[in-house]
PDB file of C-alpha atoms in Angstrom:
ATOM      1  CA  UNK X   1      21.079 -43.670 -93.512  1.00 71.00           C
ATOM      2  CA  UNK X   2      17.798 -45.531 -93.006  1.00 80.00           C
ATOM      3  CA  UNK X   3      15.004 -43.996 -95.114  1.00 88.00           C
ATOM      4  CA  UNK X   4      12.339 -46.211 -93.556  1.00 95.00           C
ATOM      5  CA  UNK X   5      11.951 -43.785 -90.652  1.00 97.00           C
ATOM      6  CA  UNK X   6      11.363 -40.101 -91.381  1.00 98.00           C
ATOM      7  CA  UNK X   7      12.952 -37.965 -88.660  1.00 98.00           C
ATOM      8  CA  UNK X   8      11.338 -34.670 -89.688  1.00 98.00           C
ATOM      9  CA  UNK X   9       7.654 -34.368 -90.600  1.00 98.00           C
ATOM     10  CA  UNK X  10       4.814 -32.025 -89.677  1.00 98.00           C
ATOM     11  CA  UNK X  11       1.130 -31.970 -88.951  1.00 98.00           C
ATOM     12  CA  UNK X  12      -1.120 -28.964 -88.435  1.00 97.00           C
ATOM     13  CA  UNK X  13      -1.738 -25.580 -89.966  1.00 96.00           C
ATOM     14  CA  UNK X  14       0.773 -24.424 -92.541  1.00 94.00           C
ATOM     15  CA  UNK X  15      -0.070 -21.126 -94.231  1.00 90.00           C
ATOM     16  CA  UNK X  16      -3.486 -21.629 -95.833  1.00 92.00           C
ATOM     17  CA  UNK X  17      -3.568 -25.438 -95.543  1.00 94.00           C
ATOM     18  CA  UNK X  18      -4.242 -27.810 -92.695  1.00 97.00           C
ATOM     19  CA  UNK X  19      -2.487 -31.176 -92.714  1.00 97.00           C
ATOM     20  CA  UNK X  20      -4.244 -33.679 -90.485  1.00 98.00           C
ATOM     21  CA  UNK X  21      -2.349 -36.443 -88.746  1.00 98.00           C
ATOM     22  CA  UNK X  22      -4.391 -39.047 -90.610  1.00 98.00           C
ATOM     23  CA  UNK X  23      -3.465 -37.533 -93.960  1.00 97.00           C
ATOM     24  CA  UNK X  24       0.217 -37.182 -93.122  1.00 98.00           C
ATOM     25  CA  UNK X  25       0.694 -40.577 -91.477  1.00 98.00           C
ATOM     26  CA  UNK X  26      -1.301 -42.429 -94.140  1.00 98.00           C
ATOM     27  CA  UNK X  27       0.744 -40.844 -96.902  1.00 97.00           C
ATOM     28  CA  UNK X  28       3.972 -41.732 -95.144  1.00 97.00           C
ATOM     29  CA  UNK X  29       2.861 -45.345 -94.916  1.00 97.00           C
ATOM     30  CA  UNK X  30       2.100 -45.314 -98.637  1.00 96.00           C
ATOM     31  CA  UNK X  31       5.675 -44.129 -99.161  1.00 95.00           C
ATOM     32  CA  UNK X  32       6.911 -47.160 -97.219  1.00 96.00           C
ATOM     33  CA  UNK X  33       7.760 -45.382 -93.974  1.00 97.00           C
ATOM     34  CA  UNK X  34       7.341 -47.323 -90.738  1.00 97.00           C
ATOM     35  CA  UNK X  35       7.540 -44.295 -88.462  1.00 98.00           C
ATOM     36  CA  UNK X  36       8.389 -40.631 -88.038  1.00 98.00           C
ATOM     37  CA  UNK X  37       9.225 -37.801 -85.682  1.00 98.00           C
ATOM     38  CA  UNK X  38       6.460 -35.232 -86.025  1.00 98.00           C
ATOM     39  CA  UNK X  39       5.936 -31.635 -84.927  1.00 98.00           C
ATOM     40  CA  UNK X  40       2.963 -29.297 -85.224  1.00 98.00           C
ATOM     41  CA  UNK X  41       3.332 -26.286 -87.507  1.00 98.00           C
ATOM     42  CA  UNK X  42       0.240 -24.897 -85.794  1.00 98.00           C
ATOM     43  CA  UNK X  43       2.840 -23.757 -83.253  1.00 98.00           C
ATOM     44  CA  UNK X  44       3.821 -21.030 -85.719  1.00 96.00           C
ATOM     45  CA  UNK X  45       0.428 -19.324 -85.504  1.00 95.00           C
ATOM     46  CA  UNK X  46       0.557 -15.530 -85.097  1.00 93.00           C
ATOM     47  CA  UNK X  47       0.571 -14.264 -81.529  1.00 95.00           C
ATOM     48  CA  UNK X  48       0.434 -10.900 -79.800  1.00 95.00           C
ATOM     49  CA  UNK X  49       3.005 -10.884 -76.976  1.00 94.00           C
ATOM     50  CA  UNK X  50       0.674  -8.983 -74.642  1.00 94.00           C
ATOM     51  CA  UNK X  51      -2.342 -11.245 -75.187  1.00 97.00           C
ATOM     52  CA  UNK X  52      -1.887 -14.053 -72.672  1.00 97.00           C
ATOM     53  CA  UNK X  53      -5.300 -15.562 -73.393  1.00 97.00           C
ATOM     54  CA  UNK X  54      -4.447 -15.895 -77.079  1.00 98.00           C
ATOM     55  CA  UNK X  55      -1.060 -17.428 -76.283  1.00 98.00           C
ATOM     56  CA  UNK X  56      -2.458 -20.012 -73.875  1.00 98.00           C
ATOM     57  CA  UNK X  57      -5.217 -20.830 -76.358  1.00 98.00           C
ATOM     58  CA  UNK X  58      -2.650 -21.648 -79.046  1.00 98.00           C
ATOM     59  CA  UNK X  59      -0.647 -23.772 -76.615  1.00 98.00           C
ATOM     60  CA  UNK X  60      -3.777 -25.763 -75.760  1.00 98.00           C
ATOM     61  CA  UNK X  61      -4.678 -26.121 -79.423  1.00 98.00           C
ATOM     62  CA  UNK X  62      -1.262 -27.568 -80.235  1.00 98.00           C
ATOM     63  CA  UNK X  63      -1.343 -29.813 -77.155  1.00 98.00           C
ATOM     64  CA  UNK X  64      -4.719 -31.310 -78.123  1.00 98.00           C
ATOM     65  CA  UNK X  65      -3.665 -31.637 -81.763  1.00 98.00           C
ATOM     66  CA  UNK X  66      -0.585 -33.654 -80.778  1.00 98.00           C
ATOM     67  CA  UNK X  67      -2.537 -35.879 -78.387  1.00 98.00           C
ATOM     68  CA  UNK X  68      -5.090 -36.647 -81.094  1.00 98.00           C
ATOM     69  CA  UNK X  69      -2.280 -37.302 -83.578  1.00 98.00           C
ATOM     70  CA  UNK X  70      -0.790 -39.893 -81.242  1.00 98.00           C
ATOM     71  CA  UNK X  71      -4.145 -41.662 -81.071  1.00 98.00           C
ATOM     72  CA  UNK X  72      -4.323 -41.597 -84.863  1.00 98.00           C
ATOM     73  CA  UNK X  73      -0.845 -43.108 -85.078  1.00 98.00           C
ATOM     74  CA  UNK X  74      -1.953 -46.007 -82.885  1.00 98.00           C
ATOM     75  CA  UNK X  75      -4.988 -46.596 -85.077  1.00 98.00           C
ATOM     76  CA  UNK X  76      -2.820 -46.636 -88.198  1.00 98.00           C
ATOM     77  CA  UNK X  77      -0.059 -48.726 -86.554  1.00 97.00           C
ATOM     78  CA  UNK X  78       2.678 -46.259 -87.417  1.00 98.00           C
ATOM     79  CA  UNK X  79       5.536 -45.465 -85.041  1.00 98.00           C
ATOM     80  CA  UNK X  80       4.973 -41.715 -84.714  1.00 98.00           C
ATOM     81  CA  UNK X  81       7.038 -39.897 -82.086  1.00 98.00           C
ATOM     82  CA  UNK X  82       5.910 -36.438 -80.961  1.00 98.00           C
ATOM     83  CA  UNK X  83       8.298 -33.499 -80.600  1.00 98.00           C
ATOM     84  CA  UNK X  84       7.317 -30.444 -78.597  1.00 98.00           C
ATOM     85  CA  UNK X  85       7.802 -27.250 -80.611  1.00 98.00           C
ATOM     86  CA  UNK X  86       9.143 -24.798 -78.028  1.00 98.00           C
ATOM     87  CA  UNK X  87       7.448 -21.416 -78.463  1.00 98.00           C
ATOM     88  CA  UNK X  88       9.070 -18.761 -76.225  1.00 98.00           C
ATOM     89  CA  UNK X  89       5.803 -16.860 -75.701  1.00 98.00           C
ATOM     90  CA  UNK X  90       4.232 -20.008 -74.221  1.00 98.00           C
ATOM     91  CA  UNK X  91       6.863 -20.071 -71.495  1.00 98.00           C
ATOM     92  CA  UNK X  92       6.981 -16.321 -70.970  1.00 97.00           C
ATOM     93  CA  UNK X  93       3.232 -16.598 -70.294  1.00 97.00           C
ATOM     94  CA  UNK X  94       3.633 -19.146 -67.515  1.00 97.00           C
ATOM     95  CA  UNK X  95       3.740 -22.531 -69.276  1.00 97.00           C
ATOM     96  CA  UNK X  96       6.455 -24.705 -67.746  1.00 97.00           C
ATOM     97  CA  UNK X  97       8.283 -27.682 -69.182  1.00 97.00           C
ATOM     98  CA  UNK X  98       6.966 -29.802 -66.320  1.00 96.00           C
ATOM     99  CA  UNK X  99       3.431 -28.846 -67.348  1.00 97.00           C
ATOM    100  CA  UNK X 100       4.150 -29.724 -70.963  1.00 97.00           C
ATOM    101  CA  UNK X 101       5.456 -33.163 -70.034  1.00 95.00           C
ATOM    102  CA  UNK X 102       2.612 -33.804 -67.608  1.00 97.00           C
ATOM    103  CA  UNK X 103      -0.042 -32.943 -70.179  1.00 98.00           C
ATOM    104  CA  UNK X 104       1.630 -34.834 -73.033  1.00 98.00           C
ATOM    105  CA  UNK X 105       3.928 -37.423 -71.437  1.00 98.00           C
ATOM    106  CA  UNK X 106       4.460 -39.000 -74.860  1.00 98.00           C
ATOM    107  CA  UNK X 107       6.636 -36.097 -75.997  1.00 98.00           C
ATOM    108  CA  UNK X 108      10.064 -37.545 -76.687  1.00 97.00           C
ATOM    109  CA  UNK X 109      11.923 -34.582 -78.178  1.00 98.00           C
ATOM    110  CA  UNK X 110      11.997 -30.810 -78.650  1.00 98.00           C
ATOM    111  CA  UNK X 111      11.971 -28.508 -81.667  1.00 98.00           C
ATOM    112  CA  UNK X 112      13.641 -25.079 -81.803  1.00 98.00           C
ATOM    113  CA  UNK X 113      12.983 -22.837 -84.808  1.00 97.00           C
ATOM    114  CA  UNK X 114      15.071 -19.657 -84.545  1.00 96.00           C
ATOM    115  CA  UNK X 115      13.565 -17.896 -87.538  1.00 91.00           C
ATOM    116  CA  UNK X 116       9.948 -18.481 -86.531  1.00 93.00           C
ATOM    117  CA  UNK X 117      10.317 -17.585 -82.870  1.00 94.00           C
ATOM    118  CA  UNK X 118      13.308 -15.272 -82.414  1.00 93.00           C
ATOM    119  CA  UNK X 119      15.738 -17.337 -80.375  1.00 96.00           C
ATOM    120  CA  UNK X 120      18.425 -14.630 -80.493  1.00 96.00           C
ATOM    121  CA  UNK X 121      20.737 -15.648 -77.610  1.00 96.00           C
ATOM    122  CA  UNK X 122      21.896 -12.063 -77.176  1.00 96.00           C
ATOM    123  CA  UNK X 123      18.483 -11.345 -75.635  1.00 96.00           C
ATOM    124  CA  UNK X 124      18.849 -12.364 -71.964  1.00 97.00           C
ATOM    125  CA  UNK X 125      15.380 -13.909 -71.598  1.00 97.00           C
ATOM    126  CA  UNK X 126      15.954 -15.955 -74.775  1.00 97.00           C
ATOM    127  CA  UNK X 127      19.327 -17.149 -73.506  1.00 98.00           C
ATOM    128  CA  UNK X 128      17.751 -18.168 -70.206  1.00 98.00           C
ATOM    129  CA  UNK X 129      15.010 -20.087 -71.998  1.00 98.00           C
ATOM    130  CA  UNK X 130      17.621 -21.830 -74.146  1.00 98.00           C
ATOM    131  CA  UNK X 131      19.346 -22.971 -70.963  1.00 98.00           C
ATOM    132  CA  UNK X 132      16.016 -24.191 -69.556  1.00 98.00           C
ATOM    133  CA  UNK X 133      15.276 -26.008 -72.810  1.00 98.00           C
ATOM    134  CA  UNK X 134      18.616 -27.785 -72.962  1.00 98.00           C
ATOM    135  CA  UNK X 135      18.473 -28.576 -69.249  1.00 98.00           C
ATOM    136  CA  UNK X 136      15.011 -30.102 -69.720  1.00 97.00           C
ATOM    137  CA  UNK X 137      16.311 -32.120 -72.667  1.00 98.00           C
ATOM    138  CA  UNK X 138      19.292 -33.356 -70.661  1.00 98.00           C
ATOM    139  CA  UNK X 139      17.167 -34.273 -67.650  1.00 97.00           C
ATOM    140  CA  UNK X 140      14.616 -36.220 -69.686  1.00 97.00           C
ATOM    141  CA  UNK X 141      17.013 -37.611 -72.294  1.00 97.00           C
ATOM    142  CA  UNK X 142      15.154 -35.794 -75.070  1.00 98.00           C
ATOM    143  CA  UNK X 143      16.873 -34.927 -78.348  1.00 98.00           C
ATOM    144  CA  UNK X 144      16.464 -31.527 -79.963  1.00 98.00           C
ATOM    145  CA  UNK X 145      15.757 -30.711 -83.593  1.00 98.00           C
ATOM    146  CA  UNK X 146      17.197 -27.276 -84.379  1.00 98.00           C
ATOM    147  CA  UNK X 147      16.226 -25.460 -87.565  1.00 97.00           C
ATOM    148  CA  UNK X 148      19.255 -24.098 -89.423  1.00 96.00           C
ATOM    149  CA  UNK X 149      19.541 -21.752 -92.380  1.00 91.00           C
ATOM    150  CA  UNK X 150      21.874 -19.467 -94.243  1.00 87.00           C
ATOM    151  CA  UNK X 151      20.906 -16.212 -92.559  1.00 85.00           C
ATOM    152  CA  UNK X 152      22.480 -14.832 -89.388  1.00 84.00           C
ATOM    153  CA  UNK X 153      19.389 -15.460 -87.261  1.00 87.00           C
ATOM    154  CA  UNK X 154      19.300 -19.207 -87.895  1.00 90.00           C
ATOM    155  CA  UNK X 155      23.007 -19.992 -87.931  1.00 96.00           C
ATOM    156  CA  UNK X 156      23.709 -23.216 -85.990  1.00 97.00           C
ATOM    157  CA  UNK X 157      26.817 -21.596 -84.513  1.00 97.00           C
ATOM    158  CA  UNK X 158      24.668 -19.176 -82.511  1.00 97.00           C
ATOM    159  CA  UNK X 159      23.993 -21.986 -80.050  1.00 98.00           C
ATOM    160  CA  UNK X 160      27.506 -23.350 -79.619  1.00 98.00           C
ATOM    161  CA  UNK X 161      27.537 -22.373 -75.942  1.00 98.00           C
ATOM    162  CA  UNK X 162      24.676 -24.799 -75.288  1.00 98.00           C
ATOM    163  CA  UNK X 163      26.268 -27.655 -77.269  1.00 98.00           C
ATOM    164  CA  UNK X 164      29.325 -27.173 -75.055  1.00 98.00           C
ATOM    165  CA  UNK X 165      27.393 -26.871 -71.788  1.00 98.00           C
ATOM    166  CA  UNK X 166      25.068 -29.833 -72.490  1.00 98.00           C
ATOM    167  CA  UNK X 167      27.196 -32.513 -74.188  1.00 98.00           C
ATOM    168  CA  UNK X 168      24.681 -35.300 -73.477  1.00 98.00           C
ATOM    169  CA  UNK X 169      21.887 -33.639 -75.469  1.00 98.00           C
ATOM    170  CA  UNK X 170      21.639 -34.983 -78.995  1.00 98.00           C
ATOM    171  CA  UNK X 171      20.942 -32.125 -81.408  1.00 98.00           C
ATOM    172  CA  UNK X 172      19.920 -32.629 -85.023  1.00 98.00           C
ATOM    173  CA  UNK X 173      20.767 -29.644 -87.215  1.00 98.00           C
ATOM    174  CA  UNK X 174      17.785 -29.678 -89.541  1.00 97.00           C
ATOM    175  CA  UNK X 175      18.614 -28.927 -93.202  1.00 96.00           C
ATOM    176  CA  UNK X 176      22.410 -28.851 -92.582  1.00 96.00           C
ATOM    177  CA  UNK X 177      22.878 -25.177 -93.408  1.00 92.00           C
ATOM    178  CA  UNK X 178      25.243 -23.575 -93.816  1.00 91.00           C
ATOM    179  CA  UNK X 179      27.637 -26.328 -94.746  1.00 95.00           C
ATOM    180  CA  UNK X 180      30.841 -24.694 -93.466  1.00 95.00           C
ATOM    181  CA  UNK X 181      29.323 -24.102 -90.043  1.00 97.00           C
ATOM    182  CA  UNK X 182      27.747 -27.561 -89.900  1.00 97.00           C
ATOM    183  CA  UNK X 183      31.000 -29.382 -90.638  1.00 98.00           C
ATOM    184  CA  UNK X 184      32.842 -27.200 -88.121  1.00 98.00           C
ATOM    185  CA  UNK X 185      30.295 -28.182 -85.467  1.00 98.00           C
ATOM    186  CA  UNK X 186      30.276 -31.857 -86.461  1.00 98.00           C
ATOM    187  CA  UNK X 187      34.041 -31.966 -86.048  1.00 98.00           C
ATOM    188  CA  UNK X 188      33.873 -30.353 -82.602  1.00 98.00           C
ATOM    189  CA  UNK X 189      30.754 -31.890 -80.997  1.00 98.00           C
ATOM    190  CA  UNK X 190      30.062 -35.598 -81.276  1.00 98.00           C
ATOM    191  CA  UNK X 191      26.438 -35.239 -80.113  1.00 98.00           C
ATOM    192  CA  UNK X 192      25.453 -33.224 -83.184  1.00 98.00           C
ATOM    193  CA  UNK X 193      23.733 -34.744 -86.211  1.00 98.00           C
ATOM    194  CA  UNK X 194      22.045 -33.420 -89.321  1.00 98.00           C
ATOM    195  CA  UNK X 195      18.958 -34.332 -91.299  1.00 97.00           C
ATOM    196  CA  UNK X 196      18.336 -34.325 -95.027  1.00 96.00           C
ATOM    197  CA  UNK X 197      15.153 -32.225 -95.017  1.00 95.00           C
ATOM    198  CA  UNK X 198      15.521 -29.596 -97.766  1.00 92.00           C
ATOM    199  CA  UNK X 199      19.278 -30.171 -97.766  1.00 93.00           C
ATOM    200  CA  UNK X 200      20.950 -28.818-100.927  1.00 90.00           C
ATOM    201  CA  UNK X 201      22.102 -31.718-103.075  1.00 93.00           C
ATOM    202  CA  UNK X 202      25.672 -30.450-103.155  1.00 93.00           C
ATOM    203  CA  UNK X 203      25.723 -30.294 -99.349  1.00 94.00           C
ATOM    204  CA  UNK X 204      24.477 -33.872 -99.093  1.00 96.00           C
ATOM    205  CA  UNK X 205      27.052 -35.118-101.574  1.00 96.00           C
ATOM    206  CA  UNK X 206      29.859 -33.342 -99.736  1.00 97.00           C
ATOM    207  CA  UNK X 207      28.844 -34.782 -96.373  1.00 97.00           C
ATOM    208  CA  UNK X 208      28.536 -38.309 -97.750  1.00 97.00           C
ATOM    209  CA  UNK X 209      31.855 -38.103 -99.575  1.00 97.00           C
ATOM    210  CA  UNK X 210      33.794 -36.669 -96.650  1.00 97.00           C
ATOM    211  CA  UNK X 211      33.062 -39.072 -93.833  1.00 96.00           C
ATOM    212  CA  UNK X 212      29.915 -37.560 -92.303  1.00 97.00           C
ATOM    213  CA  UNK X 213      27.437 -40.249 -93.365  1.00 96.00           C
ATOM    214  CA  UNK X 214      27.005 -41.539 -89.808  1.00 96.00           C
ATOM    215  CA  UNK X 215      26.078 -38.036 -88.676  1.00 97.00           C
ATOM    216  CA  UNK X 216      23.080 -37.872 -91.003  1.00 98.00           C
ATOM    217  CA  UNK X 217      19.503 -39.075 -90.525  1.00 97.00           C
ATOM    218  CA  UNK X 218      16.778 -39.120 -93.124  1.00 97.00           C
ATOM    219  CA  UNK X 219      14.220 -36.319 -92.886  1.00 97.00           C
ATOM    220  CA  UNK X 220      11.845 -34.990 -95.513  1.00 96.00           C
ATOM    221  CA  UNK X 221       9.996 -32.019 -93.946  1.00 96.00           C
ATOM    222  CA  UNK X 222       6.852 -33.697 -95.298  1.00 96.00           C
ATOM    223  CA  UNK X 223       4.310 -32.329 -96.165  1.00 96.00           C
ATOM    224  CA  UNK X 224       5.962 -28.883 -96.242  1.00 92.00           C
ATOM    225  CA  UNK X 225       8.229 -30.136 -99.009  1.00 83.00           C
ATOM    226  CA  UNK X 226       5.120 -30.886-101.110  1.00 78.00           C
ATOM    227  CA  UNK X 227       3.131 -27.730-100.398  1.00 64.00           C
TER     228      UNK X 227
END
């Protein structure tokens, strides 16, 4: 597990703090990192589902933030790879994946956060968007980072249908929770991986001691893990 590249970091607004790309990337370099996958937590800004202008405004804010972050990465000579945080309300308001890729062609992966954005697959429009998201990832060879947790709404098993239907899409189960579900999925789907961001120490030790080391990548959740 190479710790020189951080597979899970953030820029943007997080609660009452704003983490600029320059601050985040510079601090990573000071920690000895040569690169990172980054996502914008500004994507989690509050939205009213009936206010299309507000929704589009947030999409544009995140888009411009990521583009500026990529320029900052070039200036700092750090290998920063941008992941598009998929916000359902963006797409329900008319944003398409083709538009996203056209406006930020440097995007090389996708982020799904069930708890932040209600990805309940029992809701038909959510299930359809999940299919669109995985299809987009498969078509463009983009990996997905999927937030996992211990509650029912962010269980990694909720999305097993899509792992089965899209076997070429690499999915990283961020945080590796819960452990029983993660190991079940690792054993069944070879395209699934996990990261170490906020992983419980006992979970990490179990995975390393039971043959799952090659399924793990280093991720810190920086700077959320420091805030």
